[in-house]
PDB file of C-alpha atoms and ligand atoms in Angstrom:
ATOM      1  CA  MET Z 299       0.000   0.000   0.000  1.00 40.00           C
ATOM      2  CA  SER Z 300       1.257   3.466  -0.837  1.00 42.00           C
ATOM      3  CA  ARG Z 301       2.323   5.539   2.159  1.00 43.00           C
ATOM      4  CA  LEU Z 302       0.084   8.304   0.905  1.00 43.00           C
ATOM      5  CA  ALA Z 303      -3.038   6.182   0.567  1.00 44.00           C
ATOM      6  CA  PRO Z 304      -5.992   7.350   2.665  1.00 46.00           C
ATOM      7  CA  THR Z 305      -5.677   5.758   6.101  1.00 45.00           C
ATOM      8  CA  ARG Z 306      -9.283   6.159   7.146  1.00 47.00           C
ATOM      9  CA  SER Z 307     -12.476   4.758   5.725  1.00 49.00           C
ATOM     10  CA  ARG Z 308     -14.803   7.528   4.569  1.00 52.00           C
ATOM     11  CA  GLU Z 309     -18.318   7.760   3.237  1.00 55.00           C
ATOM     12  CA  PRO Z 310     -18.348   7.278  -0.550  1.00 58.00           C
ATOM     13  CA  GLY Z 311     -18.040  10.685  -2.199  1.00 58.00           C
ATOM     14  CA  ALA Z 312     -16.900  12.408   1.009  1.00 58.00           C
ATOM     15  CA  ARG Z 313     -14.281  15.121   0.576  1.00 57.00           C
ATOM     16  CA  LEU Z 314     -10.762  13.913   1.208  1.00 59.00           C
ATOM     17  CA  LEU Z 315      -8.782  16.069   3.628  1.00 57.00           C
ATOM     18  CA  PRO Z 316      -5.005  16.469   3.178  1.00 57.00           C
ATOM     19  CA  SER Z 317      -4.533  14.893   6.602  1.00 57.00           C
ATOM     20  CA  ASP Z 318      -6.363  11.760   5.431  1.00 62.00           C
ATOM     21  CA  CYS Z 319      -3.367  10.914   3.268  1.00 65.00           C
ATOM     22  CA  LEU Z 320      -1.011  10.726   6.240  1.00 65.00           C
ATOM     23  CA  PRO Z 321      -0.426   7.609   8.323  1.00 65.00           C
ATOM     24  CA  PRO Z 322      -1.652   7.905  11.945  1.00 62.00           C
ATOM     25  CA  TRP Z 323       1.881   8.000  13.415  1.00 59.00           C
ATOM     26  CA  LEU Z 324       2.753  11.017  11.253  1.00 59.00           C
ATOM     27  CA  ARG Z 325      -0.561  12.694  11.879  1.00 58.00           C
ATOM     28  CA  HIS Z 326       0.093  12.403  15.587  1.00 54.00           C
ATOM     29  CA  LYS Z 327       3.641  13.675  15.211  1.00 52.00           C
ATOM     30  CA  ILE Z 328       2.689  16.834  13.354  1.00 52.00           C
ATOM     31  CA  GLY Z 329      -0.289  17.483  15.587  1.00 52.00           C
ATOM     32  CA  LEU Z 330      -3.247  16.246  13.579  1.00 52.00           C
ATOM     33  CA  ASP Z 331      -5.750  14.139  15.423  1.00 50.00           C
ATOM     34  CA  LEU Z 332      -7.752  11.310  13.916  1.00 46.00           C
ATOM     35  CA  ALA Z 333     -10.797  13.488  13.410  1.00 49.00           C
ATOM     36  CA  GLY Z 334      -8.823  15.415  10.777  1.00 52.00           C
ATOM     37  CA  ARG Z 335      -9.391  18.660  12.666  1.00 54.00           C
ATOM     38  CA  GLY Z 336      -5.932  18.938  14.091  1.00 59.00           C
ATOM     39  CA  GLN Z 337      -5.198  19.625  17.721  1.00 62.00           C
ATOM     40  CA  LEU Z 338      -7.443  22.655  17.762  1.00 64.00           C
ATOM     41  CA  LYS Z 339      -8.991  23.041  21.156  1.00 80.00           C
ATOM     42  CA  GLN Z 340     -12.556  24.117  21.636  1.00 93.00           C
ATOM     43  CA  ILE Z 341     -12.766  27.783  20.813  1.00 97.00           C
ATOM     44  CA  ILE Z 342     -14.926  29.605  23.304  1.00 98.00           C
ATOM     45  CA  ALA Z 343     -15.360  33.222  22.304  1.00 98.00           C
ATOM     46  CA  ILE Z 344     -16.761  36.143  24.254  1.00 98.00           C
ATOM     47  CA  TYR Z 345     -18.602  38.852  22.354  1.00 98.00           C
ATOM     48  CA  PRO Z 346     -18.543  41.756  24.813  1.00 98.00           C
ATOM     49  CA  GLY Z 347     -20.315  45.060  24.465  1.00 98.00           C
ATOM     50  CA  SER Z 348     -22.806  47.535  25.851  1.00 97.00           C
ATOM     51  CA  PHE Z 349     -25.665  46.398  23.568  1.00 98.00           C
ATOM     52  CA  ASP Z 350     -27.830  49.382  24.596  1.00 97.00           C
ATOM     53  CA  PRO Z 351     -29.799  48.192  22.677  1.00 98.00           C
ATOM     54  CA  VAL Z 352     -28.883  45.228  20.460  1.00 98.00           C
ATOM     55  CA  THR Z 353     -28.998  46.241  16.771  1.00 98.00           C
ATOM     56  CA  ASN Z 354     -29.258  44.264  13.548  1.00 98.00           C
ATOM     57  CA  GLY Z 355     -25.530  44.898  13.122  1.00 98.00           C
ATOM     58  CA  HIS Z 356     -24.809  43.056  16.390  1.00 98.00           C
ATOM     59  CA  LEU Z 357     -27.076  40.194  15.308  1.00 98.00           C
ATOM     60  CA  ASP Z 358     -25.312  39.999  11.949  1.00 98.00           C
ATOM     61  CA  LEU Z 359     -21.995  39.622  13.755  1.00 98.00           C
ATOM     62  CA  ILE Z 360     -23.416  37.019  16.160  1.00 98.00           C
ATOM     63  CA  ASN Z 361     -24.637  34.983  13.180  1.00 98.00           C
ATOM     64  CA  ARG Z 362     -21.177  35.082  11.654  1.00 98.00           C
ATOM     65  CA  GLY Z 363     -19.385  34.394  14.945  1.00 98.00           C
ATOM     66  CA  CYS Z 364     -21.477  31.371  15.911  1.00 98.00           C
ATOM     67  CA  LYS Z 365     -20.318  29.637  12.723  1.00 98.00           C
ATOM     68  CA  LEU Z 366     -16.674  30.269  13.508  1.00 97.00           C
ATOM     69  CA  PHE Z 367     -16.520  29.389  17.200  1.00 97.00           C
ATOM     70  CA  ASP Z 368     -17.566  26.293  19.106  1.00 97.00           C
ATOM     71  CA  ARG Z 369     -19.266  28.446  21.717  1.00 98.00           C
ATOM     72  CA  LEU Z 370     -20.090  32.127  21.654  1.00 98.00           C
ATOM     73  CA  ILE Z 371     -20.941  33.940  24.873  1.00 98.00           C
ATOM     74  CA  ILE Z 372     -22.504  37.355  24.405  1.00 98.00           C
ATOM     75  CA  ALA Z 373     -21.454  39.364  27.444  1.00 98.00           C
ATOM     76  CA  VAL Z 374     -23.207  42.605  28.351  1.00 98.00           C
ATOM     77  CA  ALA Z 375     -20.794  44.874  30.205  1.00 97.00           C
ATOM     78  CA  GLN Z 376     -22.021  46.337  33.473  1.00 94.00           C
ATOM     79  CA  ASN Z 377     -20.264  49.642  33.135  1.00 82.00           C
ATOM     80  CA  PRO Z 378     -21.216  51.988  35.969  1.00 71.00           C
ATOM     81  CA  ASP Z 379     -19.025  54.760  34.497  1.00 73.00           C
ATOM     82  CA  LYS Z 380     -20.939  54.809  31.208  1.00 72.00           C
ATOM     83  CA  GLY Z 381     -23.914  56.938  32.156  1.00 74.00           C
ATOM     84  CA  GLY Z 382     -26.984  57.683  30.065  1.00 83.00           C
ATOM     85  CA  ALA Z 383     -28.000  54.072  29.467  1.00 94.00           C
ATOM     86  CA  LEU Z 384     -31.470  53.609  28.036  1.00 96.00           C
ATOM     87  CA  PHE Z 385     -31.920  50.004  29.167  1.00 97.00           C
ATOM     88  CA  CYS Z 386     -30.606  48.353  32.316  1.00 96.00           C
ATOM     89  CA  VAL Z 387     -28.259  45.379  31.929  1.00 97.00           C
ATOM     90  CA  GLU Z 388     -31.038  42.868  32.733  1.00 97.00           C
ATOM     91  CA  GLU Z 389     -33.239  44.306  29.961  1.00 98.00           C
ATOM     92  CA  ARG Z 390     -30.372  44.157  27.440  1.00 98.00           C
ATOM     93  CA  VAL Z 391     -29.642  40.547  28.393  1.00 98.00           C
ATOM     94  CA  GLU Z 392     -33.337  39.694  28.053  1.00 98.00           C
ATOM     95  CA  MET Z 393     -33.555  41.214  24.552  1.00 98.00           C
ATOM     96  CA  LEU Z 394     -30.361  39.464  23.426  1.00 98.00           C
ATOM     97  CA  LYS Z 395     -31.632  36.147  24.777  1.00 98.00           C
ATOM     98  CA  ALA Z 396     -34.894  36.536  22.877  1.00 98.00           C
ATOM     99  CA  MET Z 397     -33.019  37.377  19.664  1.00 98.00           C
ATOM    100  CA  THR Z 398     -30.557  34.461  19.882  1.00 98.00           C
ATOM    101  CA  ALA Z 399     -32.728  31.733  21.438  1.00 98.00           C
ATOM    102  CA  GLN Z 400     -32.630  29.715  18.205  1.00 97.00           C
ATOM    103  CA  ILE Z 401     -28.827  29.570  18.013  1.00 98.00           C
ATOM    104  CA  GLU Z 402     -27.639  26.469  19.797  1.00 97.00           C
ATOM    105  CA  ASN Z 403     -24.040  27.460  20.609  1.00 98.00           C
ATOM    106  CA  VAL Z 404     -24.823  31.008  21.725  1.00 98.00           C
ATOM    107  CA  THR Z 405     -25.481  32.051  25.324  1.00 98.00           C
ATOM    108  CA  VAL Z 406     -26.047  35.477  26.851  1.00 98.00           C
ATOM    109  CA  ASP Z 407     -24.561  36.708  30.104  1.00 98.00           C
ATOM    110  CA  SER Z 408     -23.375  39.910  31.782  1.00 98.00           C
ATOM    111  CA  PHE Z 409     -20.098  40.769  33.434  1.00 98.00           C
ATOM    112  CA  GLU Z 410     -18.582  43.380  35.693  1.00 97.00           C
ATOM    113  CA  GLY Z 411     -14.959  44.467  35.840  1.00 97.00           C
ATOM    114  CA  LEU Z 412     -12.129  43.513  33.523  1.00 98.00           C
ATOM    115  CA  LEU Z 413     -13.034  41.646  30.367  1.00 98.00           C
ATOM    116  CA  MET Z 414      -9.903  39.497  30.619  1.00 98.00           C
ATOM    117  CA  ASN Z 415     -10.889  38.314  34.122  1.00 98.00           C
ATOM    118  CA  TYR Z 416     -14.266  37.329  32.733  1.00 98.00           C
ATOM    119  CA  CYS Z 417     -12.583  35.442  29.853  1.00 98.00           C
ATOM    120  CA  ILE Z 418     -10.495  33.452  32.343  1.00 98.00           C
ATOM    121  CA  GLU Z 419     -13.581  32.715  34.459  1.00 98.00           C
ATOM    122  CA  LYS Z 420     -15.372  31.373  31.375  1.00 98.00           C
ATOM    123  CA  ASN Z 421     -12.349  29.508  29.985  1.00 97.00           C
ATOM    124  CA  ALA Z 422     -12.612  31.596  26.844  1.00 98.00           C
ATOM    125  CA  ASN Z 423      -9.719  31.769  24.404  1.00 96.00           C
ATOM    126  CA  ALA Z 424     -11.066  34.445  22.069  1.00 98.00           C
ATOM    127  CA  VAL Z 425     -12.833  37.796  22.099  1.00 98.00           C
ATOM    128  CA  LEU Z 426     -15.020  38.743  19.159  1.00 98.00           C
ATOM    129  CA  ARG Z 427     -15.301  42.400  18.168  1.00 98.00           C
ATOM    130  CA  GLY Z 428     -16.930  43.990  15.161  1.00 97.00           C
ATOM    131  CA  ILE Z 429     -15.176  46.510  12.939  1.00 97.00           C
ATOM    132  CA  ARG Z 430     -17.506  48.572  10.795  1.00 95.00           C
ATOM    133  CA  ALA Z 431     -15.191  51.202   9.363  1.00 92.00           C
ATOM    134  CA  VAL Z 432     -11.613  52.452   9.654  1.00 92.00           C
ATOM    135  CA  SER Z 433     -12.798  54.814  12.388  1.00 91.00           C
ATOM    136  CA  ASP Z 434     -13.442  51.819  14.684  1.00 94.00           C
ATOM    137  CA  TYR Z 435      -9.951  50.493  14.188  1.00 95.00           C
ATOM    138  CA  GLU Z 436      -7.947  52.814  16.430  1.00 96.00           C
ATOM    139  CA  PHE Z 437     -10.027  52.215  19.538  1.00 96.00           C
ATOM    140  CA  GLU Z 438     -10.362  48.498  18.841  1.00 98.00           C
ATOM    141  CA  LEU Z 439      -6.608  48.119  18.290  1.00 98.00           C
ATOM    142  CA  GLN Z 440      -5.858  49.881  21.572  1.00 98.00           C
ATOM    143  CA  MET Z 441      -8.331  47.679  23.426  1.00 98.00           C
ATOM    144  CA  ALA Z 442      -7.133  44.453  21.785  1.00 98.00           C
ATOM    145  CA  LEU Z 443      -3.473  45.181  22.505  1.00 98.00           C
ATOM    146  CA  MET Z 444      -4.173  46.184  26.094  1.00 98.00           C
ATOM    147  CA  ASN Z 445      -6.244  43.041  26.598  1.00 98.00           C
ATOM    148  CA  ARG Z 446      -3.390  40.992  25.117  1.00 98.00           C
ATOM    149  CA  LYS Z 447      -0.978  42.597  27.587  1.00 98.00           C
ATOM    150  CA  ILE Z 448      -3.291  41.694  30.465  1.00 98.00           C
ATOM    151  CA  GLU Z 449      -3.934  38.144  29.225  1.00 98.00           C
ATOM    152  CA  PRO Z 450      -1.783  36.918  26.289  1.00 98.00           C
ATOM    153  CA  ARG Z 451      -3.669  33.596  26.046  1.00 96.00           C
ATOM    154  CA  VAL Z 452      -6.801  35.320  24.755  1.00 98.00           C
ATOM    155  CA  GLU Z 453      -6.866  36.384  21.099  1.00 98.00           C
ATOM    156  CA  THR Z 454      -9.092  39.168  19.773  1.00 98.00           C
ATOM    157  CA  VAL Z 455     -10.823  38.295  16.510  1.00 98.00           C
ATOM    158  CA  PHE Z 456     -12.284  41.086  14.384  1.00 98.00           C
ATOM    159  CA  MET Z 457     -15.174  40.442  12.053  1.00 97.00           C
ATOM    160  CA  MET Z 458     -17.031  42.776   9.722  1.00 97.00           C
ATOM    161  CA  PRO Z 459     -20.814  42.991   9.701  1.00 97.00           C
ATOM    162  CA  ALA Z 460     -22.619  43.259   6.358  1.00 97.00           C
ATOM    163  CA  GLU Z 461     -21.943  46.593   4.609  1.00 96.00           C
ATOM    164  CA  LYS Z 462     -25.577  47.626   5.052  1.00 96.00           C
ATOM    165  CA  TYR Z 463     -24.906  47.862   8.808  1.00 96.00           C
ATOM    166  CA  SER Z 464     -21.610  49.735   8.553  1.00 95.00           C
ATOM    167  CA  TYR Z 465     -23.217  53.031   9.666  1.00 95.00           C
ATOM    168  CA  LEU Z 466     -25.287  51.463  12.432  1.00 97.00           C
ATOM    169  CA  SER Z 467     -24.583  51.836  16.141  1.00 97.00           C
ATOM    170  CA  SER Z 468     -26.585  51.618  19.361  1.00 97.00           C
ATOM    171  CA  ARG Z 469     -25.871  55.297  19.994  1.00 96.00           C
ATOM    172  CA  ILE Z 470     -27.368  56.372  16.678  1.00 97.00           C
ATOM    173  CA  VAL Z 471     -30.361  54.085  17.228  1.00 97.00           C
ATOM    174  CA  ARG Z 472     -31.006  55.695  20.648  1.00 97.00           C
ATOM    175  CA  GLU Z 473     -30.780  59.135  19.068  1.00 96.00           C
ATOM    176  CA  ILE Z 474     -33.215  58.332  16.247  1.00 97.00           C
ATOM    177  CA  ALA Z 475     -35.591  56.759  18.766  1.00 96.00           C
ATOM    178  CA  SER Z 476     -35.439  59.834  20.994  1.00 95.00           C
ATOM    179  CA  PHE Z 477     -36.696  61.979  18.090  1.00 95.00           C
ATOM    180  CA  GLY Z 478     -39.325  59.448  17.054  1.00 93.00           C
ATOM    181  CA  GLY Z 479     -37.494  58.607  13.811  1.00 94.00           C
ATOM    182  CA  PRO Z 480     -37.846  55.389  11.764  1.00 94.00           C
ATOM    183  CA  LEU Z 481     -36.047  52.316  13.115  1.00 95.00           C
ATOM    184  CA  ALA Z 482     -37.260  49.631  10.709  1.00 94.00           C
ATOM    185  CA  GLY Z 483     -34.374  47.500   9.474  1.00 96.00           C
ATOM    186  CA  LEU Z 484     -31.997  48.858  12.125  1.00 97.00           C
ATOM    187  CA  VAL Z 485     -33.189  46.866  15.120  1.00 98.00           C
ATOM    188  CA  PRO Z 486     -35.460  43.834  15.544  1.00 97.00           C
ATOM    189  CA  ASP Z 487     -39.207  44.637  15.871  1.00 96.00           C
ATOM    190  CA  MET Z 488     -39.228  43.689  19.548  1.00 96.00           C
ATOM    191  CA  VAL Z 489     -36.382  46.107  20.279  1.00 97.00           C
ATOM    192  CA  GLU Z 490     -38.092  48.859  18.261  1.00 97.00           C
ATOM    193  CA  GLN Z 491     -41.267  48.522  20.328  1.00 96.00           C
ATOM    194  CA  ARG Z 492     -39.303  48.590  23.572  1.00 97.00           C
ATOM    195  CA  LEU Z 493     -37.358  51.637  22.419  1.00 97.00           C
ATOM    196  CA  HIS Z 494     -40.548  53.593  21.665  1.00 95.00           C
ATOM    197  CA  ARG Z 495     -42.032  52.510  24.991  1.00 96.00           C
ATOM    198  CA  ARG Z 496     -38.909  53.539  26.914  1.00 96.00           C
ATOM    199  CA  ILE Z 497     -38.740  56.966  25.253  1.00 95.00           C
ATOM    200  CA  GLN Z 498     -42.429  57.452  26.051  1.00 93.00           C
ATOM    201  CA  GLU Z 499     -41.815  56.486  29.690  1.00 93.00           C
ATOM    202  CA  GLN Z 500     -38.911  58.929  29.915  1.00 89.00           C
ATOM    203  CA  ARG Z 501     -41.025  61.740  28.438  1.00 88.00           C
ATOM    204  CA  SER Z 502     -43.886  61.045  30.831  1.00 88.00           C
ATOM    205  CA  ALA Z 503     -41.460  60.999  33.773  1.00 85.00           C
ATOM    206  CA  ALA Z 504     -39.898  64.301  32.648  1.00 82.00           C
ATOM    207  CA  PHE Z 505     -43.295  66.032  32.470  1.00 78.00           C
ATOM    208  CA  ALA Z 506     -44.720  64.475  35.625  1.00 76.00           C
ATOM    209  CA  ILE Z 507     -45.616  67.001  38.337  1.00 70.00           C
ATOM    210  CA  PRO Z 508     -43.658  66.017  41.449  1.00 69.00           C
ATOM    211  CA  SER Z 509     -45.967  65.103  44.335  1.00 66.00           C
ATOM    212  CA  LYS Z 510     -45.396  67.074  47.532  1.00 60.00           C
TER     213      LYS Z 510
HETATM  214  O1  PNS O 555     -20.039  48.093  22.943  1.00 94.65           O
HETATM  215  P1  PNS O 555     -18.866  48.815  23.532  1.00 94.65           P
HETATM  216  O2  PNS O 555     -19.349  49.901  24.465  1.00 94.65           O
HETATM  217  O3  PNS O 555     -17.935  49.323  22.479  1.00 94.65           O
HETATM  218  O4  PNS O 555     -18.041  47.747  24.421  1.00 94.65           O
HETATM  219  C1  PNS O 555     -16.878  48.130  25.129  1.00 94.65           C
HETATM  220  C2  PNS O 555     -16.466  47.024  26.117  1.00 94.65           C
HETATM  221  C3  PNS O 555     -17.601  46.700  27.046  1.00 94.65           C
HETATM  222  C4  PNS O 555     -16.089  45.791  25.336  1.00 94.65           C
HETATM  223  C5  PNS O 555     -15.225  47.539  26.898  1.00 94.65           C
HETATM  224  O5  PNS O 555     -15.520  48.764  27.486  1.00 94.65           O
HETATM  225  C6  PNS O 555     -14.763  46.552  27.972  1.00 94.65           C
HETATM  226  O6  PNS O 555     -14.145  45.565  27.671  1.00 94.65           O
HETATM  227  N1  PNS O 555     -15.112  46.835  29.245  1.00 94.65           N
HETATM  228  C7  PNS O 555     -14.730  46.010  30.361  1.00 94.65           C
HETATM  229  C8  PNS O 555     -13.618  46.658  31.191  1.00 94.65           C
HETATM  230  C9  PNS O 555     -12.255  46.328  30.610  1.00 94.65           C
HETATM  231  O7  PNS O 555     -11.836  45.216  30.542  1.00 94.65           O
HETATM  232  N2  PNS O 555     -11.556  47.406  30.194  1.00 94.65           N
HETATM  233  C10 PNS O 555     -10.241  47.299  29.609  1.00 94.65           C
HETATM  234  C11 PNS O 555     -10.336  47.191  28.093  1.00 94.65           C
HETATM  235  S1  PNS O 555      -8.755  47.353  27.388  1.00 94.65           S
END
């Protein structure tokens, strides 16, 4: 038998991987396991952010990320310094859970403190961040390099959402909502309804006559 003959039985018509042509002893030596996937460990990625609120751009990135990683944990940052939030962390988590319930390898959580500490706690080896335009790059680079300095075992992976979301951000969505502008196509319907309701609540609270 040729040394390069496939060493594993495969389904008829199945695609032959380069590693299939190696004998098991060599596959082991160069770090390929018998499943043909190599010695890649499970990639658990954290997708951190404020998500105030989740937009279609975030969901686009989640849909891309869940195909790349074994597990994707969406982590809403509890950032007491970032004032002016429209939704509390629990509400953001609830909306994200509703929007991702159908995706098997995606979970939603929240975290406080350093992102790298949270990654260690969750055994995560990657952080997913979205880059929409060159303007995002400077801040994202600074954050990724600082995170690498804090915890070199965690890699930051940048992905691009679809071009149609390249101008979209939670901040701009909050602003449009505050002026009663159109939100169709920018956020899921459920989020749109909650945005309108929240703005209404804020207006009513602002005009309420304080009781003595
Ligand atoms: O959606 P955002 O607001 O751009 O997300 C920013 C976020 C939450 C990812 C970032 O502020 C963060 O990681 N906060 C946790 C605190 C931390 O680890 N800071 C050091 C980053 S170098």
